[in-house]
XYZ file of C-alpha atoms in Angstrom:
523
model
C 68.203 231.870 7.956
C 66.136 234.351 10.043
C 68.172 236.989 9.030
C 66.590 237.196 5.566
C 64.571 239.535 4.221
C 61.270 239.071 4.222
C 61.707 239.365 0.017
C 64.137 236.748 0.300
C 62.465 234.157 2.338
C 59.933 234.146 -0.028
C 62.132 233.591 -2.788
C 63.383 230.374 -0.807
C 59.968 229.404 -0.106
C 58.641 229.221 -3.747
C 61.825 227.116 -4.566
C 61.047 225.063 -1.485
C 56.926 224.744 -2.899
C 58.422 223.589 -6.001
C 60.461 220.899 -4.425
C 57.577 220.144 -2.106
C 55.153 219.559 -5.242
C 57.822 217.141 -7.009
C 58.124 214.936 -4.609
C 53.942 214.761 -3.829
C 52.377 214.629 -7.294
C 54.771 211.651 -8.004
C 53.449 210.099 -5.172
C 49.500 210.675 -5.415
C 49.861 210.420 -9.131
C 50.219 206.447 -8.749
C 47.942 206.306 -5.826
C 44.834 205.901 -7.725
C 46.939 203.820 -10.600
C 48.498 200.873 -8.867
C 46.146 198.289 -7.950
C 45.564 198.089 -12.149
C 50.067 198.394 -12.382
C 50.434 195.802 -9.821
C 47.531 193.588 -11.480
C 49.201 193.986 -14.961
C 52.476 193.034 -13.348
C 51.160 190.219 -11.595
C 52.141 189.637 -7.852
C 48.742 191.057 -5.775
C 50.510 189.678 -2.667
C 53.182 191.591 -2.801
C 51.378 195.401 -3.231
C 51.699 196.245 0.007
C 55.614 195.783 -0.655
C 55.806 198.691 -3.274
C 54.422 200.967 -0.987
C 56.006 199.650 1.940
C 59.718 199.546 0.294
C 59.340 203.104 -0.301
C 58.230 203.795 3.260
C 61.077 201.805 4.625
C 63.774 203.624 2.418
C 62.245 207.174 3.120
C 62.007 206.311 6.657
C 66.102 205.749 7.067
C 67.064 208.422 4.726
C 65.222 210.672 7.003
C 66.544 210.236 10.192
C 70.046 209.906 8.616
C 69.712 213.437 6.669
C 68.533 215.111 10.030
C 71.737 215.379 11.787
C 73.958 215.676 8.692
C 71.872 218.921 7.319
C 71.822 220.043 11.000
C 75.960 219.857 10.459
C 76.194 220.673 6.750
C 73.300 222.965 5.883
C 70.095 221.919 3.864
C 70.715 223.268 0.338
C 73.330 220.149 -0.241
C 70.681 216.936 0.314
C 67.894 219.077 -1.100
C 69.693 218.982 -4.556
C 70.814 215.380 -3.979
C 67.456 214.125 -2.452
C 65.568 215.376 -6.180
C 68.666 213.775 -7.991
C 67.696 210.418 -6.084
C 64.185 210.860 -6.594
C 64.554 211.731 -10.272
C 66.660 208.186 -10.695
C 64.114 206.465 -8.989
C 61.243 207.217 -10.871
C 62.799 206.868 -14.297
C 63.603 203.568 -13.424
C 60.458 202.572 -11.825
C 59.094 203.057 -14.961
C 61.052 200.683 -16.576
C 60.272 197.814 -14.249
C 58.967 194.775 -16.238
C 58.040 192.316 -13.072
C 56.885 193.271 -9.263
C 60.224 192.624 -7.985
C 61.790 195.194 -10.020
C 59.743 197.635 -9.515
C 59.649 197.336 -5.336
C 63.973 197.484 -6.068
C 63.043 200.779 -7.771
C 60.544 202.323 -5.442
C 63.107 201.326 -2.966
C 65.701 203.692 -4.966
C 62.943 206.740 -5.160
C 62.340 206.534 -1.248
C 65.631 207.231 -0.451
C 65.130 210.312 -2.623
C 61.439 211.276 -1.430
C 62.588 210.655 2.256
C 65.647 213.219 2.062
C 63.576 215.616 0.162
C 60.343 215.595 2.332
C 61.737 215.955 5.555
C 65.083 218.651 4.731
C 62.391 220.852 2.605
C 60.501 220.979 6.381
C 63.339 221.665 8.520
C 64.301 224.412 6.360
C 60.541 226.600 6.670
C 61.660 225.896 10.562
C 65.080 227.303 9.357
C 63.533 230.153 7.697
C 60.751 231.571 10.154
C 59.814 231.523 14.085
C 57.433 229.034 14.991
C 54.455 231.567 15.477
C 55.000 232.496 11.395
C 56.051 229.332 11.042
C 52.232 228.027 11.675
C 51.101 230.039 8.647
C 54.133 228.487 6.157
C 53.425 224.804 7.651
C 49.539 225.242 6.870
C 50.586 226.320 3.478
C 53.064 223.841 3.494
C 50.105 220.771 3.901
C 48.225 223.111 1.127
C 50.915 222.243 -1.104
C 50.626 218.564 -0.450
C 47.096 218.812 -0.539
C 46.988 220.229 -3.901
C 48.940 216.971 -5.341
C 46.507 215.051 -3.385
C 43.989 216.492 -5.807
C 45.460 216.117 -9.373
C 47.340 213.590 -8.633
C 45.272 210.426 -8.051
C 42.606 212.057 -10.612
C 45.593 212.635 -13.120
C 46.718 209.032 -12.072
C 43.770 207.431 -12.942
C 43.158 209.245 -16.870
C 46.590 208.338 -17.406
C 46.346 204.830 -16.657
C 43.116 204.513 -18.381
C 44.589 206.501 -21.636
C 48.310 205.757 -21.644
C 50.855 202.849 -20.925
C 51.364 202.784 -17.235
C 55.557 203.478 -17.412
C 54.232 207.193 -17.975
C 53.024 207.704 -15.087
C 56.412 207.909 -13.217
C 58.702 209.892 -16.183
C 55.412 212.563 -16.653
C 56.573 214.895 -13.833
C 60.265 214.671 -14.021
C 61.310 218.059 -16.134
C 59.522 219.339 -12.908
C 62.048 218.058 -10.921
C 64.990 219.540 -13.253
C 63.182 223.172 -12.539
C 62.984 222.155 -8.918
C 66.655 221.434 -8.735
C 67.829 224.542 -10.851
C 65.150 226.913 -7.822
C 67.212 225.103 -5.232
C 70.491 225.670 -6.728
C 70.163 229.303 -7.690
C 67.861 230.937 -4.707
C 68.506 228.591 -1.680
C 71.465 230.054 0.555
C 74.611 228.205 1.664
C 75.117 227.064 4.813
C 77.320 229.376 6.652
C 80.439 227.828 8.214
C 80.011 226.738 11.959
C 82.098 224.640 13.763
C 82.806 221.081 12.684
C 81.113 217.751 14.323
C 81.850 214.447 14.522
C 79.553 212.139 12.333
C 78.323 209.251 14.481
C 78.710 206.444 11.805
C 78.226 203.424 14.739
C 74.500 205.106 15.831
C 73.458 205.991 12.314
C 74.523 202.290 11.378
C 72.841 200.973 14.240
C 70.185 203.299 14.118
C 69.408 202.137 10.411
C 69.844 198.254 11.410
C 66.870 198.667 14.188
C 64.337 200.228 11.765
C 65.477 197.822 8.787
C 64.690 194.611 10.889
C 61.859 196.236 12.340
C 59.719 197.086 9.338
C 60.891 193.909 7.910
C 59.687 191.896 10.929
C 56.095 193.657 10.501
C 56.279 193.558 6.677
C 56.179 189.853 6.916
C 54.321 188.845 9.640
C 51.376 187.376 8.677
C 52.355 187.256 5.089
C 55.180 185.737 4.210
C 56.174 184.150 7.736
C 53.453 183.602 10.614
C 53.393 185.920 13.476
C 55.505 183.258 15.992
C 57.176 181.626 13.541
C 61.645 181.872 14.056
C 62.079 184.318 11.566
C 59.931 186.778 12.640
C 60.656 186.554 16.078
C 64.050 186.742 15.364
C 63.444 189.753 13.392
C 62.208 191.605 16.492
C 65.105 190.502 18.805
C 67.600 191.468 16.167
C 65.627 195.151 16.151
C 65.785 195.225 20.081
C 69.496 194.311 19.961
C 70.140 196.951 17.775
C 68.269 199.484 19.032
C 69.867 198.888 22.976
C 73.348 199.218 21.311
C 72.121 202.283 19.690
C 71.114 203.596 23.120
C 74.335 202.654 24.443
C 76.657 204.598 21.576
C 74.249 207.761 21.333
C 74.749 208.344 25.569
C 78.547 207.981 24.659
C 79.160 210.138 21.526
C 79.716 213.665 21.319
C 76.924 214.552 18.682
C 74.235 211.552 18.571
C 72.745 211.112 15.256
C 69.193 210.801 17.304
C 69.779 212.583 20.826
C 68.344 210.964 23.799
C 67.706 213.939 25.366
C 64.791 214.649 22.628
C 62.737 211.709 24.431
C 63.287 213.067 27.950
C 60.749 216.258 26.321
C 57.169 215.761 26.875
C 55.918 217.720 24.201
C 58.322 215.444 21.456
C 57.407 211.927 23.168
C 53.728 212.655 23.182
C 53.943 214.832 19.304
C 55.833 211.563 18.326
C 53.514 208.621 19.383
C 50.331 210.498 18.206
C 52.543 211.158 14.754
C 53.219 207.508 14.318
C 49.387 206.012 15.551
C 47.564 208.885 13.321
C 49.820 207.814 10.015
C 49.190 204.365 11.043
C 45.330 204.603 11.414
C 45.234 206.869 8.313
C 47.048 204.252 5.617
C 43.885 202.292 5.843
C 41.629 205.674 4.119
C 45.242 206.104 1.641
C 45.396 202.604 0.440
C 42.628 200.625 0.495
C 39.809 202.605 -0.426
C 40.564 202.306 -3.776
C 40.266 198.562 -3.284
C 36.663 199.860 -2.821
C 35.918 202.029 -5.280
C 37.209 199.878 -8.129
C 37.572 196.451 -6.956
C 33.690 196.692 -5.281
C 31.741 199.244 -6.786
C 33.418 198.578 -10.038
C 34.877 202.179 -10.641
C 37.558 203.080 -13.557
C 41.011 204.823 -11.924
C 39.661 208.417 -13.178
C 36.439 207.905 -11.197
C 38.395 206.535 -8.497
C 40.840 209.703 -8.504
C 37.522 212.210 -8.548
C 36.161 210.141 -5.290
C 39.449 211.126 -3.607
C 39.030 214.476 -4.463
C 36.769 215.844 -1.522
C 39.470 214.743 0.937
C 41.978 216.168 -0.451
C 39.839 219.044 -1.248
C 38.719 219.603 2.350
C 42.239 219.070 3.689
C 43.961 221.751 1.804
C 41.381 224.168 2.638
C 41.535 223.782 6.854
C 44.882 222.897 6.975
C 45.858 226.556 5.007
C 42.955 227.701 7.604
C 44.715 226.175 10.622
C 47.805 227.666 9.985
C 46.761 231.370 10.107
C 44.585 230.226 13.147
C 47.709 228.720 15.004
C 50.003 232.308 13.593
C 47.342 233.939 15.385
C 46.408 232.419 19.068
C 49.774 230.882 19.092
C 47.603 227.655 20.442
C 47.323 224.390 18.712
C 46.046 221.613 20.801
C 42.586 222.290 20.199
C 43.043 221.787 16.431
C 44.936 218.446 16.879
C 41.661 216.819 19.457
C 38.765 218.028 16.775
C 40.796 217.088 14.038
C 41.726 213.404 15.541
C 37.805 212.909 16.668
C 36.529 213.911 13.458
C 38.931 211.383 11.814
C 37.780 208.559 13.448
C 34.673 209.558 12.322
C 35.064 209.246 9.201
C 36.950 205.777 9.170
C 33.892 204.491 10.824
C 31.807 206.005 7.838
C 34.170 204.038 5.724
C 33.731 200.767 7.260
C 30.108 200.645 7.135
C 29.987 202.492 3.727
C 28.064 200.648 0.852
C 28.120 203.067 -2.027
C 30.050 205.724 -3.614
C 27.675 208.615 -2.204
C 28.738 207.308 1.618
C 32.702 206.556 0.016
C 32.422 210.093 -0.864
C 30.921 211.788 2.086
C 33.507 209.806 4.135
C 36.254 210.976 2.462
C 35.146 214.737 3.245
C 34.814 213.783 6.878
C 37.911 212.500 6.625
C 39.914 215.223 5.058
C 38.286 217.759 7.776
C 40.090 215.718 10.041
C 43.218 215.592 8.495
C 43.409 219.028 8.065
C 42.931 220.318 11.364
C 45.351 218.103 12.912
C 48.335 217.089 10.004
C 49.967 220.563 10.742
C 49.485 220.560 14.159
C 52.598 218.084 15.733
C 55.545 218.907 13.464
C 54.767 222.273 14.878
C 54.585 221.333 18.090
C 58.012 219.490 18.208
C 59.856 222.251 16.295
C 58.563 225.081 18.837
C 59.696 222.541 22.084
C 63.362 222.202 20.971
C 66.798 224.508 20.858
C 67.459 226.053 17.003
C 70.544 223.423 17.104
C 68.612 220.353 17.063
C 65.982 221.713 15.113
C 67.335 219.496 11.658
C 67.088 216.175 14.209
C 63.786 216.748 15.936
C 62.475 217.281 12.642
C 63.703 213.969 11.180
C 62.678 212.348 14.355
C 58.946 213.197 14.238
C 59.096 212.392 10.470
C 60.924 209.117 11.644
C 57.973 208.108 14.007
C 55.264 209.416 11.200
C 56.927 206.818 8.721
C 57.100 204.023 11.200
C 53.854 204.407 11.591
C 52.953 204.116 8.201
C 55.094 201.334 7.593
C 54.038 199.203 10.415
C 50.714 200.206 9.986
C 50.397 199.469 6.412
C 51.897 196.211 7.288
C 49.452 195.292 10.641
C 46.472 196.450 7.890
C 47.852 194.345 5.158
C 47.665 191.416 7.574
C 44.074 191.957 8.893
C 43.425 192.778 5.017
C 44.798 189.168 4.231
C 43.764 187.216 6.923
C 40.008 188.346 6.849
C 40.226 188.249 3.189
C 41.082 184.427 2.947
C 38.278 183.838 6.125
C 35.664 185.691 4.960
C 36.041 183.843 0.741
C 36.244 180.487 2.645
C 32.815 181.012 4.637
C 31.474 181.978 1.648
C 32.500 178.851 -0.431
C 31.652 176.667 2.356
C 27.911 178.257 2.268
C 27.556 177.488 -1.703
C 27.961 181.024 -2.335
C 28.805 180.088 -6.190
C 26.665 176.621 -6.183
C 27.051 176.961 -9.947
C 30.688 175.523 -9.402
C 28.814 172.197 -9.122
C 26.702 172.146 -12.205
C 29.788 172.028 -14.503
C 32.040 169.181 -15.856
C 34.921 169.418 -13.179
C 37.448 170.243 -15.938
C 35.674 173.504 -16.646
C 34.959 174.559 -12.779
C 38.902 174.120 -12.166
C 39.062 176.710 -14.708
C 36.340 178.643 -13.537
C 37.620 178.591 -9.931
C 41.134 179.883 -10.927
C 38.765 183.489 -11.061
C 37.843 183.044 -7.728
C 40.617 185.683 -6.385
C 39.322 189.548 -5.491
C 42.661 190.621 -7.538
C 40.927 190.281 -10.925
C 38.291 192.972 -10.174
C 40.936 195.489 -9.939
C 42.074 194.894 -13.804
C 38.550 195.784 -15.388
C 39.722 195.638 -19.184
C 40.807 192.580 -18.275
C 37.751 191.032 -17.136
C 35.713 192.614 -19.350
C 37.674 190.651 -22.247
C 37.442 187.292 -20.404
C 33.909 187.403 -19.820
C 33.336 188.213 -23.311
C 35.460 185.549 -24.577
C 33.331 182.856 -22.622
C 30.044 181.243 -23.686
C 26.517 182.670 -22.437
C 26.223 179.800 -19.559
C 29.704 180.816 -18.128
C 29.165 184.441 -18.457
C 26.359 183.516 -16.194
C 28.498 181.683 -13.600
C 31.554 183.982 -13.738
C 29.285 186.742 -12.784
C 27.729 184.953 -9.700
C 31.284 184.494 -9.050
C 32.404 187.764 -9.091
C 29.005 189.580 -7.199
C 30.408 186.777 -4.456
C 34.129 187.778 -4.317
C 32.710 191.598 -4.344
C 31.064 190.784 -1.177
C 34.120 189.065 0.240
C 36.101 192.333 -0.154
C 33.587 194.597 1.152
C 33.504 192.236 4.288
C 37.067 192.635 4.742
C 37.379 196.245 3.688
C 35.033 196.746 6.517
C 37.256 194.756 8.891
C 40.072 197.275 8.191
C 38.748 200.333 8.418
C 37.473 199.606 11.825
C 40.983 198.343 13.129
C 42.320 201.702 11.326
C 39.231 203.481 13.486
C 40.756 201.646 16.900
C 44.428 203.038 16.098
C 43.009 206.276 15.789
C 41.484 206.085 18.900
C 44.549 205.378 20.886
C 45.899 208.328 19.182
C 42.820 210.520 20.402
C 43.498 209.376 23.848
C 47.160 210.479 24.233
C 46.836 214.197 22.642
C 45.021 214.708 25.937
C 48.458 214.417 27.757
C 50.164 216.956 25.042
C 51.729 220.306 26.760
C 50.881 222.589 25.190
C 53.463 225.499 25.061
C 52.433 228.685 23.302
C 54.267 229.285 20.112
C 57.449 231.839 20.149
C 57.260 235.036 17.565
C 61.587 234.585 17.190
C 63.402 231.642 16.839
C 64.682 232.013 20.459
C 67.706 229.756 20.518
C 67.439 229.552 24.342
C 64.804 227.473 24.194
């Protein structure tokens, strides 16, 4: 689409903002917001399975829409990826149980996954990759914004409103999205027809699935060695070695091998998938902190996010003209990975909201120099042809790393969280257990779970339904189980810290190529 005007390219842009924003605010809106859904709903164990579902359905809907847009243009899984989207949020918001709702984030994935990753290869579409660093930082900007409303939004709206509005709020956006896309975003023009590889997409889809669901449940629902987690790794190795074996056979691979034999791509990719892993731990559980230790509302919780997201939109839109400029980039990505790890550290040995808060702007300094750095990268080392797949690829590897991350955090979260309540019991942390009748501490002890100080109304009313003595106890209780989860808290922001690390070691080994001004197809 680089014959455009530079009029028109703009014009595609907005309606590719507009899509961009949909998709985002629906995300941060319930960032903020679901500890206090899930704890309404019931099910604590399984909230790392509502974000996770979505993950895992984005994830495949990605790759899958990479080499299918490459072959039949953008505009058609742009409209269909905010039709999906829009389907999956109405009926999220409908869920009345936990396992409803994870069905129905699963649905909105699929969605969020097609429209996330097409609405990037098509700014690659649109400009060169030495422009292309000024759209991408604006790009981040865009997701940054969300990052600010959203969780604040999130958390008024749960506080002041039933909690099924939070995911039918936004969608007339998505209506004005779709009509943008339909009326200003060009067709494809006809090329010549490819082959779809249905076995490799099939297989392709079969190794991720049994992947994610290996590290999903390990720990959880299944021990690490037990037979059906194990067996869920060998089924994701089988797969993926017949997937190697059909993509070096077909004419037009639904993931290319040849992107892996490119430095710049294998090294963008790994550092993609250990910086999203690393980073879920800041994204998920420091609201566990905010409200579940310090004792914060969702609205307070959403303004304590703010200063990352704040900082982040601010150096990533920075970044970008920096990048258009030099036409360098690796610089950006070391700072911005150091400075990260920084700030994880500051979370794991934070103990108010003043430290929560200065974290976060660490953080988001981080995460702005570097986010907009490795899709970049990736889409400047690759041929205009394979653009769509190389795109879907990194965005493959960023979601895997999520996923698996979320799900190796959600372990040490769960596994420290049960060792660190049972040294505490076995010290007489809550001696006052033992001064009751034993009919009234089996009652008392059914509180002693960290899930109950995410639901404050609730507590609030059950402490003021109980007598003075057992107001008493119930609050030794609960200053007890707020240690607990500040212990473990701590535990997983420093594993998040050691990820990141890894990640800070390998962007020494990126090459770094200087970006083109035209979208030389030679390359």
């Amino acid at each position: 689409m680089e014959h455009l005007s530079q009029k028109q390219k703009v014009t595609v842009m907005i309606a590719l903002m507009a899509s961009m924003f949909f998709a985002a605010i629906n995300q941060t809106l319930v960032s903020t917001a679901m500890p206090r859904i899930i704890a309404m709903l019931g099910g604590m164990e399984y909230y790392s399975w509502v974000i996770m579902i979505y993950l895992l359905t984005s994830t495949v809907a990605t790759v899958l829409v990479g080499k299918l847009s490459d072959i039949y243009g953008r505009k058609p899984f742009l409209l269909s990826g905010i039709l999906v989207f829009m389907i999956g949020s109405f009926l999220t918001g409908l869920s009345n149980d936990i396992v409803q709702m994870i069905m129905f984030r699963g649905i909105q994935g699929i969605g969020g996954g097609m429209l996330m990753s097409v609405t990037t290869m098509a700014v690659g579409d649109l400009f060169a990759p030495r422009e292309r660093a000024k759209w991408t930082g604006l790009m981040m900007a865009i997701f940054g914004f969300s990052s600010v409303i959203g969780p604040t939004l999130g958390g008024v709206m749960i506080d002041h409103m039933d909690w099924h509005w939070l995911f039918w709020a936004f969608l007339p956006l998505g209506f004005v999205a779709m009509l943008m896309i339909w009326r200003m975003f060009p067709k494809k023009t006809e090329g010549k027809s490819e082959s779809i590889d249905y076995l490799g997409s099939l297989f392709l889809s079969l190794s991720i699935v049994a992947l994610l669901l290996g590290f999903s449940w390990a720990g959880t629902k299944y021990d690490w060695g037990s037979p059906q987690i194990i067996g869920l790794f060998a089924a994701a190795v089988v797969f993926a070695v017949i997937l190697v074996l059909i993509e070096r056979k077909v004419k037009s691979p639904v993931l290319p091998l040849s992107l892996f034999k490119n430095g710049v791509v294998t090294i963008s990719n790994a550092v993609g998938f250990l910086m999203n892993a690393g980073m879920m731990g800041a994204m998920v559980y420091l609201p566990f902190f905010v409200q579940g230790v310090q004792g914060l509302t969702p609205t307070q919780s959403g303004f304590v996010n703010m200063p990352m997201s704040l900082t982040m939109i601010v150096l990533s839109s920075l970044v970008g003209r920096w990048m258009s400029k030099s036409g360098k980039y690796k610089r950006y990505a070391v700072i911005g990975i150091s400075v990260m790890i920084v700030g994880m550290v500051m979370m794991a040995y934070m103990n108010s909201i003043a430290m929560a808060v200065a974290s976060m702007i660490v953080f988001g300094l981080g995460l702005g120099l570097s986010m907009p750095v490795f899709m970049l990268a990736v889409q400047n080392a690759v041929p205009m042809h394979q653009l769509g797949v190389a795109t879907a690829t990194t965005t493959l590897f960023r979601n895997l790393g999520g996923t698996i991350g979320l799900a190796v955090l959600g372990s040490v979260m769960n596994s420290s969280l049960t060792r660190h309540l049972e040294e505490k019991m076995a010290a007489g942390a809550v001696a006052g257990l033992a001064q009751v009748d034993p009919q009234t501490a089996e009652k008392m002890s059914a509180f002693l779970n960290p899930q109950i100080l995410l639901d404050q109304p609730k507590l609030a009313s059950i402490r003021a339904a109980m007598p003075d003595q057992l107001q008493s106890l119930l609050d030794s209780m609960l200053t007890m189980l707020r240690s607990v989860l500040s212990d473990t808290l701590s535990t997983v922001f420093l594993y998040a810290a050691g990820i990141l690390g890894v990640a800070f070691v390998l962007v020494f080994l990126l090459k770094e190529i200087p970006l083109r001004s035209s979208a030389d197809s030679g390359r």
